[in-house]
Coordinates of C-alpha atoms in Angstrom, one line a residue:
Chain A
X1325 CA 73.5 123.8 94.8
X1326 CA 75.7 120.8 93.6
X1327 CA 78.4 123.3 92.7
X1328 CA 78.1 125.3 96.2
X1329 CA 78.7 121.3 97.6
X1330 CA 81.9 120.6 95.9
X1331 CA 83.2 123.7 96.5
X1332 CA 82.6 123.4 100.4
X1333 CA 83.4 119.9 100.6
X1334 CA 86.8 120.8 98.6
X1335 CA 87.4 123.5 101.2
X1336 CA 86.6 121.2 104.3
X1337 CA 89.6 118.9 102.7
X1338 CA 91.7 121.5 102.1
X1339 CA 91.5 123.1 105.6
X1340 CA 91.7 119.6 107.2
X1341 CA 94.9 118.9 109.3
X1342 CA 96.6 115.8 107.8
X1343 CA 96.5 112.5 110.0
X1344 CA 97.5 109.2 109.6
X1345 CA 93.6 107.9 109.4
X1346 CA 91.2 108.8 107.1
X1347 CA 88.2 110.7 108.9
X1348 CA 84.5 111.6 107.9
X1349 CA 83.9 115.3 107.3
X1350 CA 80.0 115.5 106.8
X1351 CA 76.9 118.6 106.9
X1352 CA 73.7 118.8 106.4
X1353 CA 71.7 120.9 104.2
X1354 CA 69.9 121.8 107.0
X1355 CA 69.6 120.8 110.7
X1356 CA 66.1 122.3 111.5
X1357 CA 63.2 121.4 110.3
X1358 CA 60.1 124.0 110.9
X1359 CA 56.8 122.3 111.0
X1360 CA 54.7 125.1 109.6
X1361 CA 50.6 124.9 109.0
X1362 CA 51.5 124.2 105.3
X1363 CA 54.5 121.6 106.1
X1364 CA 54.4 118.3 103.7
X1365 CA 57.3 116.8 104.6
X1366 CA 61.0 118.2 103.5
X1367 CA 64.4 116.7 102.5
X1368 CA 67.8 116.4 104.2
X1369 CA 70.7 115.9 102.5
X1370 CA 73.3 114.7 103.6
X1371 CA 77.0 115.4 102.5
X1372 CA 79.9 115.3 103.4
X1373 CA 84.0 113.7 101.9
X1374 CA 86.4 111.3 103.6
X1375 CA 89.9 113.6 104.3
X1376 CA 92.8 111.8 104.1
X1377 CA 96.8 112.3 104.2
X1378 CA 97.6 110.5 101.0
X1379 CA 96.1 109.9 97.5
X1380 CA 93.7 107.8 96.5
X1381 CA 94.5 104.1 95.6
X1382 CA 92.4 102.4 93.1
X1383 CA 91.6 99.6 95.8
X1384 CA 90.1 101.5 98.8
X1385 CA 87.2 99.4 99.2
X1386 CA 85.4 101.7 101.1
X1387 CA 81.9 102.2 102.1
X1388 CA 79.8 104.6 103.9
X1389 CA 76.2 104.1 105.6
X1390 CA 73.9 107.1 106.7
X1391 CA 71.4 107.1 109.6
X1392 CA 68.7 108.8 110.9
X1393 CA 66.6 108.1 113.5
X1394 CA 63.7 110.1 114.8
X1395 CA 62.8 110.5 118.5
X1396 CA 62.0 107.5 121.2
X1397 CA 59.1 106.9 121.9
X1398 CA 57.2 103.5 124.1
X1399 CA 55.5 101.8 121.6
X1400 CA 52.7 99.7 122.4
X1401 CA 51.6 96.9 120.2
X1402 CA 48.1 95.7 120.2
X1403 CA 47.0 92.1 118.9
X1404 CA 43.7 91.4 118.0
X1405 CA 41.8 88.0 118.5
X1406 CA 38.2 86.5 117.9
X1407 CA 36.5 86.8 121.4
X1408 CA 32.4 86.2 121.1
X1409 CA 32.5 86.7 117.5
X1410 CA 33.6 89.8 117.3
X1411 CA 37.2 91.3 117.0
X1412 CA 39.4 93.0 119.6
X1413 CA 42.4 94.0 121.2
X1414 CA 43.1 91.0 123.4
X1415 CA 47.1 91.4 124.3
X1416 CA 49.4 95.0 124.6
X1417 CA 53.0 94.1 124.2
X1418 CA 55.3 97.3 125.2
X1419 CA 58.5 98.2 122.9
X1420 CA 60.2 100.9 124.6
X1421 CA 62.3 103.1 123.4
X1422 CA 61.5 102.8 119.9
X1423 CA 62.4 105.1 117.0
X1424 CA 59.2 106.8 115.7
X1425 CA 61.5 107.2 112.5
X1426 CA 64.6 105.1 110.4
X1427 CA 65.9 105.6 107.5
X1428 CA 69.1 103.6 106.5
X1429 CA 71.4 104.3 103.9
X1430 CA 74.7 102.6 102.1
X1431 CA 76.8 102.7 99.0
X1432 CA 76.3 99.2 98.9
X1433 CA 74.3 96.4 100.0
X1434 CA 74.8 95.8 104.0
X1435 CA 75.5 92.4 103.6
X1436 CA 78.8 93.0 101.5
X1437 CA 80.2 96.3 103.9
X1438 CA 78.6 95.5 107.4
X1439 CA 79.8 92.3 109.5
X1440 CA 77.2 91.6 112.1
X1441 CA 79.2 92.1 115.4
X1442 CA 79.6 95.6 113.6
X1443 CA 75.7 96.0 113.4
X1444 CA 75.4 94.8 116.7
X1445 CA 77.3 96.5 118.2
X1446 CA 75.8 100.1 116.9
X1447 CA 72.4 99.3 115.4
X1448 CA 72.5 100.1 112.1
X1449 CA 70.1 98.0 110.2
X1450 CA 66.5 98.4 110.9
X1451 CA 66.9 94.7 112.3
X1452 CA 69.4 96.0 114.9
X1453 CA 68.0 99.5 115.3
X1454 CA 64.7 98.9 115.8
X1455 CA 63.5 97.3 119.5
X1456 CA 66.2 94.2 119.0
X1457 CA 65.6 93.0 122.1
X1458 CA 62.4 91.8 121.0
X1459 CA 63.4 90.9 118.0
X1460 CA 61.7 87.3 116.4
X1461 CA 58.7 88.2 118.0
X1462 CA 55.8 88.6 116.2
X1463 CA 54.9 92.0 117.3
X1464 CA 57.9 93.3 116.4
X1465 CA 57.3 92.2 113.1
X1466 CA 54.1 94.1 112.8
X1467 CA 55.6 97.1 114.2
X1468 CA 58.1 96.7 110.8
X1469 CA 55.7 95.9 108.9
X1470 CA 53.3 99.0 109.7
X1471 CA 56.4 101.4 109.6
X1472 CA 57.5 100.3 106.7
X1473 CA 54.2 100.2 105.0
X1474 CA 54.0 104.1 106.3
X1475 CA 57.1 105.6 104.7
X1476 CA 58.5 105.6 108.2
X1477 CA 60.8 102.9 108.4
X1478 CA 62.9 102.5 105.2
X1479 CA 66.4 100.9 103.9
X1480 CA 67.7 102.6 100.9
X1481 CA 71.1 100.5 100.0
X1482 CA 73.0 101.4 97.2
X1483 CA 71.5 104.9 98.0
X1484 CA 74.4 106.9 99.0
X1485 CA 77.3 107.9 95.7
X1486 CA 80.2 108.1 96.7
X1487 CA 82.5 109.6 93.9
X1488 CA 86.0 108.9 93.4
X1489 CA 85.9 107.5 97.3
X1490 CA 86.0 110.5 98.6
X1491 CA 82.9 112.7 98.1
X1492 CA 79.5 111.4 99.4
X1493 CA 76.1 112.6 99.4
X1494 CA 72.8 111.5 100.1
X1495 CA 68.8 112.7 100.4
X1496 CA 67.0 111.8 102.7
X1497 CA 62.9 112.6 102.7
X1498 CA 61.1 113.6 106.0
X1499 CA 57.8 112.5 105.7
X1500 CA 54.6 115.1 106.4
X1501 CA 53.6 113.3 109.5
X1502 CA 56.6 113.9 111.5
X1503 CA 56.6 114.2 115.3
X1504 CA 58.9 117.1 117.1
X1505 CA 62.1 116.2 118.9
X1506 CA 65.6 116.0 117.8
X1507 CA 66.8 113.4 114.7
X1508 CA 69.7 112.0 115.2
X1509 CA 72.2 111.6 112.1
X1510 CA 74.9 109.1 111.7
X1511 CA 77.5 108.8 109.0
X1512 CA 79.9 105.4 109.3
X1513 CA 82.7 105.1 107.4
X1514 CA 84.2 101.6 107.2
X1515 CA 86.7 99.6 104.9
X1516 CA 86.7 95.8 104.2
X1517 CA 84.2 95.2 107.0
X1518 CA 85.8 97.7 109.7
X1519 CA 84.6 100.8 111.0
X1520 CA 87.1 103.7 110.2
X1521 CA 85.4 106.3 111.1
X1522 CA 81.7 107.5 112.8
X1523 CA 80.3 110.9 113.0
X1524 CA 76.7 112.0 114.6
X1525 CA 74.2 115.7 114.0
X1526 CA 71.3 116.5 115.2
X1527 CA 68.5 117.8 112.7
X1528 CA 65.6 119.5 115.2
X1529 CA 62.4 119.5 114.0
X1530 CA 60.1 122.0 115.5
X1531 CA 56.8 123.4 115.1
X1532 CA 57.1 127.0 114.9
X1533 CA 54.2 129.7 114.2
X1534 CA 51.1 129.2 115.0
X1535 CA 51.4 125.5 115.2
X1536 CA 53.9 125.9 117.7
X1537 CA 51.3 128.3 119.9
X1538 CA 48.4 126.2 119.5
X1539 CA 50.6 123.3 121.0
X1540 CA 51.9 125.2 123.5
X1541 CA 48.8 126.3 124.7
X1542 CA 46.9 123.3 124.3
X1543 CA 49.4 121.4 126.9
X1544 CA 50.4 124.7 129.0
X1545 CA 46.7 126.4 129.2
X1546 CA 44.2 123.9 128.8
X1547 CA 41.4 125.8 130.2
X1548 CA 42.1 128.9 128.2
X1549 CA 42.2 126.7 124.5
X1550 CA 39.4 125.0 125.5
X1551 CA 37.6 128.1 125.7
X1552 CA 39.6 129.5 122.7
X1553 CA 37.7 126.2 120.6
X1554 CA 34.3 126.8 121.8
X1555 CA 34.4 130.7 121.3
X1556 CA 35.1 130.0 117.6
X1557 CA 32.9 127.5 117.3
X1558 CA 30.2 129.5 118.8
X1559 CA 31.2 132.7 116.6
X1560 CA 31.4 131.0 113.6
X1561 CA 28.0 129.0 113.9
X1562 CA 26.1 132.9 114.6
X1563 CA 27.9 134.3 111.8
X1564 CA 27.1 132.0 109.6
X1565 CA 23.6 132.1 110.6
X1566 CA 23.7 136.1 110.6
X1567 CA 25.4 136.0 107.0
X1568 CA 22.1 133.6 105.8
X1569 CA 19.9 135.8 107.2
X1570 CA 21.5 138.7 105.7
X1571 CA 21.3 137.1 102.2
X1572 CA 17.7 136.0 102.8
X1573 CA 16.5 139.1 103.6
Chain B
X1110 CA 46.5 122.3 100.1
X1111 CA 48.2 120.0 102.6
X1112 CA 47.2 121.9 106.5
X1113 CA 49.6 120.6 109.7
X1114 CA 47.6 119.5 112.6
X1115 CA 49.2 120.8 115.5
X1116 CA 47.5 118.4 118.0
X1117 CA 46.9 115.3 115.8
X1118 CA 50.1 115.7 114.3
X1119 CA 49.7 114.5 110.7
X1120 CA 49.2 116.6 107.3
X1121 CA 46.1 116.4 105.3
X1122 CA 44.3 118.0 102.6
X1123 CA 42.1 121.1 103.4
X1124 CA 39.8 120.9 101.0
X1125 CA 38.6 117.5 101.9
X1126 CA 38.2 118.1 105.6
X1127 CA 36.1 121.2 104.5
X1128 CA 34.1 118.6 102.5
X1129 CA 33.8 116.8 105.7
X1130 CA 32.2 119.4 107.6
X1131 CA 29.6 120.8 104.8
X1132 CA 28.1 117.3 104.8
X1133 CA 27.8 116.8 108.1
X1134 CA 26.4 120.1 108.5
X1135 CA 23.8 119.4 105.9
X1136 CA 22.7 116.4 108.1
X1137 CA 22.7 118.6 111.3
X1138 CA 20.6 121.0 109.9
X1139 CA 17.9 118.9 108.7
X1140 CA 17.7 116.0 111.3
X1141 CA 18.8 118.0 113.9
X1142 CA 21.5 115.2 114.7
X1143 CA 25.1 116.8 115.1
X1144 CA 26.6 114.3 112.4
X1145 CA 29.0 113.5 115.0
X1146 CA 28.3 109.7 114.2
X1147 CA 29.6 110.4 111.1
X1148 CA 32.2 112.3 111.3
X1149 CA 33.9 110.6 113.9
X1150 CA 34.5 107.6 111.8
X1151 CA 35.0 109.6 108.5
X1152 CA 38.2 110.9 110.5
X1153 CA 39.2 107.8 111.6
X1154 CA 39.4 106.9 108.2
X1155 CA 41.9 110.4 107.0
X1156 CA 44.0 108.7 109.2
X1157 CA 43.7 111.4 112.6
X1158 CA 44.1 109.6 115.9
X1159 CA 41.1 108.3 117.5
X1160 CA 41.1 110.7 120.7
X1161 CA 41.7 113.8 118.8
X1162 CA 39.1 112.5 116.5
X1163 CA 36.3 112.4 119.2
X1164 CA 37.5 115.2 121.1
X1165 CA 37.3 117.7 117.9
X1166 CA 34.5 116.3 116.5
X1167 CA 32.3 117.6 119.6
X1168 CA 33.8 120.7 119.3
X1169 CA 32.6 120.9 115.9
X1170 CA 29.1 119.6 116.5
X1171 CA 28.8 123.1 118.6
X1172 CA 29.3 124.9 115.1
X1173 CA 27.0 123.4 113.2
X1174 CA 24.4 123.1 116.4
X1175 CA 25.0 126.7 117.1
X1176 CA 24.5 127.5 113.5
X1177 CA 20.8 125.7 113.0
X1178 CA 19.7 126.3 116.8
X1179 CA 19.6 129.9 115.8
X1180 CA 17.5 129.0 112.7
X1181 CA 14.6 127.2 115.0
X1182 CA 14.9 129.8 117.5
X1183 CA 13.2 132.1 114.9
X1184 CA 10.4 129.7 113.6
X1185 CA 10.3 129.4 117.8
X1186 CA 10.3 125.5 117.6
X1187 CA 12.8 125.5 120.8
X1188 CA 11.4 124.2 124.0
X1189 CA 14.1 126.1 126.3
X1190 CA 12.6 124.9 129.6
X1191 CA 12.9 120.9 128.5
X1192 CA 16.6 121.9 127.1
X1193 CA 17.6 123.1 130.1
X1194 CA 17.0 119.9 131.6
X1195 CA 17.7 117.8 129.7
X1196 CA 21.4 119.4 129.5
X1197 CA 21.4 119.2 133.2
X1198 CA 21.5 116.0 132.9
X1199 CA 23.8 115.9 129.5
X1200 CA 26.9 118.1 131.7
X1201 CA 26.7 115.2 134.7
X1202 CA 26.8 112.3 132.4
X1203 CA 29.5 114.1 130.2
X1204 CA 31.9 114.3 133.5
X1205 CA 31.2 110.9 133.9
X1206 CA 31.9 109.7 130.1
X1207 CA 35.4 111.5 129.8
X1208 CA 36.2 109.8 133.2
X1209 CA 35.4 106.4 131.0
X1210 CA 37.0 107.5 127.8
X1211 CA 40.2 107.8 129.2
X1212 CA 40.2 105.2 131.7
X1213 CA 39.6 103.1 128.1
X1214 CA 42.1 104.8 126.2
X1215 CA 45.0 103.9 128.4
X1216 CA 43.8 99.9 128.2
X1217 CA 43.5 100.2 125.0
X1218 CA 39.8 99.2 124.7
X1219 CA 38.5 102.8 123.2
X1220 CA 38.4 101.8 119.7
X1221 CA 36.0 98.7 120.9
X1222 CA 34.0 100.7 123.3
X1223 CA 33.5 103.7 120.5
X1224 CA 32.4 100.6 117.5
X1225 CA 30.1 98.7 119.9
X1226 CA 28.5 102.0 121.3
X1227 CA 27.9 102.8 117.6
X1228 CA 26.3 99.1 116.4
X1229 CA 24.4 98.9 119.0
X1230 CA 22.5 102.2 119.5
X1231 CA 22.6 103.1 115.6
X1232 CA 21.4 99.1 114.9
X1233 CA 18.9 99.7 117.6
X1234 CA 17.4 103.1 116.6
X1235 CA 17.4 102.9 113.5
X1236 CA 15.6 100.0 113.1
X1237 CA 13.0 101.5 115.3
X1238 CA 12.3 104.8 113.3
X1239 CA 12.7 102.9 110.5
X1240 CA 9.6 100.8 111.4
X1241 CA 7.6 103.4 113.0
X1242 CA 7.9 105.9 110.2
X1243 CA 6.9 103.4 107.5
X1244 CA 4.0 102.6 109.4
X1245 CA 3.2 106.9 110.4
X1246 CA 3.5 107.1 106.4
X1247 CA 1.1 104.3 105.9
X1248 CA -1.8 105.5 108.4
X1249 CA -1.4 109.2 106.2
X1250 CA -2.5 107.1 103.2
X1251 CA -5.3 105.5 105.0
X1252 CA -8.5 107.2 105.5
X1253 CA -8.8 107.6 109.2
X1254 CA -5.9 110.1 110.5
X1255 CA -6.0 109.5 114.0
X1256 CA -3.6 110.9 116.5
X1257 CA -4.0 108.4 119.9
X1258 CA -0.6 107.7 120.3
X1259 CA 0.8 110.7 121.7
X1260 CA -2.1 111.0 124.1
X1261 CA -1.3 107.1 125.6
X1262 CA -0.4 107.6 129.2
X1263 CA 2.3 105.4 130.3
X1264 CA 4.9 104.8 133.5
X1265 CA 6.7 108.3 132.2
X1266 CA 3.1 110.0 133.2
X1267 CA 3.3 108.3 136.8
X1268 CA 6.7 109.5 138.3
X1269 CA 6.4 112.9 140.4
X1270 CA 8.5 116.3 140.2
X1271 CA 5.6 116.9 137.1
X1272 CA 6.7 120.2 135.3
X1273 CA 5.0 121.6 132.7
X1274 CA 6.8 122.0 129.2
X1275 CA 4.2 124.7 127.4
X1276 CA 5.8 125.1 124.1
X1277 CA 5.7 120.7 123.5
X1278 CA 2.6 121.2 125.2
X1279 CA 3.6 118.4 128.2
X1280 CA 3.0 117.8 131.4
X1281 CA 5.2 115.2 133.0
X1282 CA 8.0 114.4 136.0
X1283 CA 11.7 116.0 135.3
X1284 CA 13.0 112.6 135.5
X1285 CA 13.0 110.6 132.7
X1286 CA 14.1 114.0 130.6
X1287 CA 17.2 114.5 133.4
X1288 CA 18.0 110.7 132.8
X1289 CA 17.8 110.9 129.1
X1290 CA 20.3 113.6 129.7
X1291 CA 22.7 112.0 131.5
X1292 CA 22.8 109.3 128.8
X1293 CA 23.1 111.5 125.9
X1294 CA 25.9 113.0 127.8
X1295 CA 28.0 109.7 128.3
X1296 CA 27.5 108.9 125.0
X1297 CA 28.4 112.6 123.6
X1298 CA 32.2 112.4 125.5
X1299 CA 32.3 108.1 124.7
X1300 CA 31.5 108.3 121.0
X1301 CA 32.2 111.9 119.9
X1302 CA 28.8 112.7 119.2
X1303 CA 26.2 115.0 119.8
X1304 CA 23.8 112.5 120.9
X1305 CA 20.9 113.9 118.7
X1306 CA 20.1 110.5 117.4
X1307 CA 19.6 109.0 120.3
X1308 CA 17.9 112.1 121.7
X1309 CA 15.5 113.0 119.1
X1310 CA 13.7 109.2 119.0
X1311 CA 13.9 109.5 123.0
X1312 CA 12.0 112.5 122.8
X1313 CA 9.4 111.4 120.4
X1314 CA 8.9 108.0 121.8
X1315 CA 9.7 108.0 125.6
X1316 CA 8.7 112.0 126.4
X1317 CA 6.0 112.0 123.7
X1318 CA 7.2 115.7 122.3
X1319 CA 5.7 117.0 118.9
X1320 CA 8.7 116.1 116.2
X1321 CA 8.7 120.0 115.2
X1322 CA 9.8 120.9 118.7
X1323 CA 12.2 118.0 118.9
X1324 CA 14.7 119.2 116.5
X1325 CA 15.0 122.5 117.7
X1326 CA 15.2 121.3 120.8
X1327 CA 17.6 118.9 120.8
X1328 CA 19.9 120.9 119.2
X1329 CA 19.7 123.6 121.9
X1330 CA 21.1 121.0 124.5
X1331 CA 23.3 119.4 122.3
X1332 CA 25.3 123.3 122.2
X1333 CA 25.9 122.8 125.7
X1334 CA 26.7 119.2 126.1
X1335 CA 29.3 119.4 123.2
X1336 CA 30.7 122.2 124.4
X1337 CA 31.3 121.3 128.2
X1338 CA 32.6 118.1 127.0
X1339 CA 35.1 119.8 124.5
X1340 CA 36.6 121.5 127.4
X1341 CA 36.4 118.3 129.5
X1342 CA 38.4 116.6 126.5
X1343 CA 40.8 119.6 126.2
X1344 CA 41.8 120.2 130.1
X1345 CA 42.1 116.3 131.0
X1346 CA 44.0 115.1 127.3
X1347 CA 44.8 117.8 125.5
X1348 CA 43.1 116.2 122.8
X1349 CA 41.3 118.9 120.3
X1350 CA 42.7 120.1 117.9
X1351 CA 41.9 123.6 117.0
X1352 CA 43.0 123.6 113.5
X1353 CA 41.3 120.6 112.3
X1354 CA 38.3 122.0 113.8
X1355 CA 38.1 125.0 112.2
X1356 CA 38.4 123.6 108.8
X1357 CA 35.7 121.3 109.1
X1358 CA 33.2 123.9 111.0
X1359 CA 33.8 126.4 108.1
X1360 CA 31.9 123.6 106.3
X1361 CA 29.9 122.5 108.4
X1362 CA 28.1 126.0 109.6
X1363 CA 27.7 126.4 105.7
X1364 CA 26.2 123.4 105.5
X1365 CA 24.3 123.5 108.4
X1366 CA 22.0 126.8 107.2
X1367 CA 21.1 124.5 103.8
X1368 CA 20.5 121.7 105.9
X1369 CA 17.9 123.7 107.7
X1370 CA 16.1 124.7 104.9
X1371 CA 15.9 121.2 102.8
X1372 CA 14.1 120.1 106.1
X1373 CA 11.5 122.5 106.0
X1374 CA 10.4 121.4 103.0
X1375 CA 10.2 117.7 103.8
X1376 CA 7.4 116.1 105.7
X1377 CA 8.0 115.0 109.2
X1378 CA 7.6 111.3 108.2
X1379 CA 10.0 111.4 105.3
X1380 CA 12.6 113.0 107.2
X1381 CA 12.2 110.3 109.8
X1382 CA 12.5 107.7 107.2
X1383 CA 15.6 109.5 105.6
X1384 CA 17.8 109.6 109.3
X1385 CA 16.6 105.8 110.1
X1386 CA 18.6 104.4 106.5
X1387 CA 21.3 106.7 107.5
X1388 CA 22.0 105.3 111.0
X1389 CA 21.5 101.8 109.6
X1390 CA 23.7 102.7 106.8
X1391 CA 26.5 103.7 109.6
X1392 CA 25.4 100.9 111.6
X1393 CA 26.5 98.2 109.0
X1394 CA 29.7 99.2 107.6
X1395 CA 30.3 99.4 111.8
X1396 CA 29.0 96.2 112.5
X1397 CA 30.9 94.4 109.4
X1398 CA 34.4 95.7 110.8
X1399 CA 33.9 94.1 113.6
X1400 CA 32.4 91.0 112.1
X1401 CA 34.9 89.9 109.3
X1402 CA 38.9 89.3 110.0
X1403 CA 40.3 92.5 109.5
X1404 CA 44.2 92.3 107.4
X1405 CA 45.6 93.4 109.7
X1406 CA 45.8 92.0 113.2
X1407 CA 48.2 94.5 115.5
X1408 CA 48.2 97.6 115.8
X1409 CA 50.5 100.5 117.2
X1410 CA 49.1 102.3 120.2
X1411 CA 49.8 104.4 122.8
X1412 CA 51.8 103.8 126.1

């Protein structure tokens, strides 16, 4: 597999026209996901080599950081508070548009590669990516703080290698409890605090099979699943009843 | 083996929802409860979301309930006349509980609404067949069996519409068991349950029914109730998940037919006294959640 890579990536660089920039050429090892009825999460990775007219130098100083973000969804945060003795959701703070999945990756630390006008500018740390306009608040904290303690929001820096500052790759892991919709991949390239280069790809994750026809027809034909349920429920209580009799007798 | 939910949208391991269910179905078969009270919050606790939780659970109940009904039917300890009303009564107040559920779900107050339901009629029957059982086992020890308590008239013997109910071998209005109906089936969409434990003391206590015939009985109903408010759950929030309730029915059907057989050879008294510490048991782990400063004080919902 790490052979096949190279190989590609040394292709891709080959076949590249020259220019007077350096560019991002990146893939994925896959960009669908197929939630199955035995899915337990899967892994990305990410690859990809920086093309460039001229040789390397020893000083390139360069860095690359790797998104991806999972569909939007509107959050809603509940707080809980002591009312009669008891506790309960007292207050429901919307955060919309929110990622329902971020991972964030760099060759380095983001305080050494990214300046914050940069981060600002395209959300790239968790801190920028995630609902900044209510940032400081204290449920956005919690919303961090429950992501992160669920796999589901994560900053891996110093994840990515980037070998002889050209060739990068990285894994990313998709957890098991992943919603549907499209994930969106970044890849920046940057040099001494500057963004080069930025390059995005869609990984769709789906629900195929029977998963995706007992979705379907859960939203589409209510009614008819409904039924569906209860005539297995039904069957399967009689014939379990029938089979007891049967070894009774 | 990890299984993907298709509704609830998480992974989880088979073999421990299949646990799940043959408990539960134990428990159905021998109180004659669905075990909904139980396995709504043992789901909660694998992590599905709440709604999908309550919504398959019910749909499950009509597994296991299907599964032991068919078991009294043959030692005829149904009352089919007092089952048809009382699930009557359970269809109306199960319209009227999803309307609730999901008016709660979208203020965010469902997870309240499903503990406090649970506290208080769990703290409040239990306690009461709790009491009354220790005392029925205490009067068997005594010398003088006498049965005067289920001959007591009281208001339930005064209201009209009398019907007779031959096989409990009753004569009383249609009311209070159409009313007792309606509330089972409220609490059945509400809490996820089956309502057999708030059924069965009703039955003994406010209807006067002999216990052999209340089992049966309430199960009969609790087939219909369950299953009108899994398709309630289904067409207004798409919220059962047929997967998850498959897996824990093939337990639970299992479980169900052993259930039913480790009841028959337990006294009516003991298995009274056996299903009161069980709904206190619930009742307290319930109660102390709501009690005690949980860790963590938000939570992500809906929109």
């Amino acid at each position: 597999m790490r052979a096949l890579v190279a190989v590609a990536l040394w292709l891709l660089a080959l076949v590249a026209p020259a220019l007077g920039e350096e560019k991002v050429v990146a893939s994925l090892s896959q960009n669908r996901v197929q939630i199955t009825s035995d899915f337990a999460g899967s892994e990305i990775l990410i690859f990809g080599a920086i093309k460039r007219d001229r040789p390397v130098t020893s000083d390139e100083n360069l860095a690359v950081i790797v998104t991806v973000s999972g569909p939007l969804r509107h959050e809603v945060i509940r707080r809980k508070e002591r009312r009669l003795g008891i506790w309960i959701n007292v207050d429901a703070t919307p955060l919309p548009r929110t990622p329902s999945f971020y991972v964030m990756t760099s060759t380095a630390p983001l305080a050494d590669i990214l300046p914050p006008e940069l981060d600002e500018e395209w959300g790239i740390s968790i801190d920028r990516a995630i609902a900044p306009t209510a940032a400081g608040t204290k449920e956005r904290a919690a919303l961090l703080r429950l992501r992160e303690q669920a796999d589901l929001y994560r900053a891996r820096e110093g994840a990515i290698q980037l070998v002889d500052d050209t060739l990068f790759r990285v894994s990313v892991e998709l957890p098991a409890n992943l919603i549907e919709g499209g994930y969106q991949t970044r890849i920046f390239l940057l040099r001494d605090g500057a963004l080069i280069d930025e390059q995005t790809a869609n990984i769709n994750v789906q629900k195929v099979g029977l998963e995706r026809l007992l979705y379907n027809m859960a939203q589409q034909q209510a009614l008819l699943y409904g039924a569906l349920s209860l005539f297995i429920a039904i069957a399967a209580g009689w014939g379990a009843s029938a089979l007891f009799r049967y070894i009774r007798s | 083996m990890q299984v993907y939910l298709p509704i609830a949208e998480i992974s989880v391991n088979a073999f421990l929802l299949l646990g799940l269910g043959g408990l539960v179905g134990i428990l159905s078969g021998m109180f004659g409860v669905g075990g909904g009270f139980l396995i709504t919050p043992l789901l909660f606790f694998v992590g599905i979301p709440p709604a999908v939780a309550v919504a398959t659970s019910v749909n499950q109940i009509v597994a296991s309930s299907v599964s032991a009904v068919l078991a009294h039917l043959k030692r005829k300890t149904v009352d089919l006349k007092m089952g048809l009303v009382l699930l009557i009564g359970g269809m109306i107040g199960a319209g009227i509980g999803v309307q609730v559920f999901n008016a709660l779900r979208e203020i965010g107050q469902v997870d309240l609404l499903v503990t406090l339901s649970y506290v208080i009629f769990l703290g409040l029957i239990g306690a009461l067949m709790f009491v009354e059982s220790l005392g029925a086992i205490r009067r068997a020890r005594g010398a003088t069996p006498k049965r005067r308590e289920r001959k007591k008239h009281n208001w339930v013997h005064n209201l009209p519409f009398k019907v007779k109910f031959r096989t409990s071998g009753l004569y009383i209005s249609a009311i209070p068991p159409l009313l007792v109906g309606v509330f089972v089936g409220i609490l059945s969409a509400i809490m996820g349950v089956g309502g057999g434990f708030i059924m069965v003391p009703a039955m003994i206590y406010l209807l006067g029914m002999p216990t052999k015939v209340v089992i049966g009985t309430s199960l009969f109903q609790i087939i219909f109730t369950s299953g009108f408010t899994t398709m309630m759950h289904a067409y207004t929030s798409q919220t059962v998940d047929i997967v998850l309730a498959v897996l824990l029915l093939i337990g639970g059907v299992i479980g169900a037919q052993i259930g039913a057989q480790i009841g028959l050879k337990l006294k009516a008294e003991q298995l009274r006294i056996l299903l009161a510490l069980l709904v206190l048991a619930v009742c307290l782990k319930l109660a102390l959640d709501l009690l005690i400063q949980p860790s963590e004080l938000f939570s992500i919902g809906e929109a």
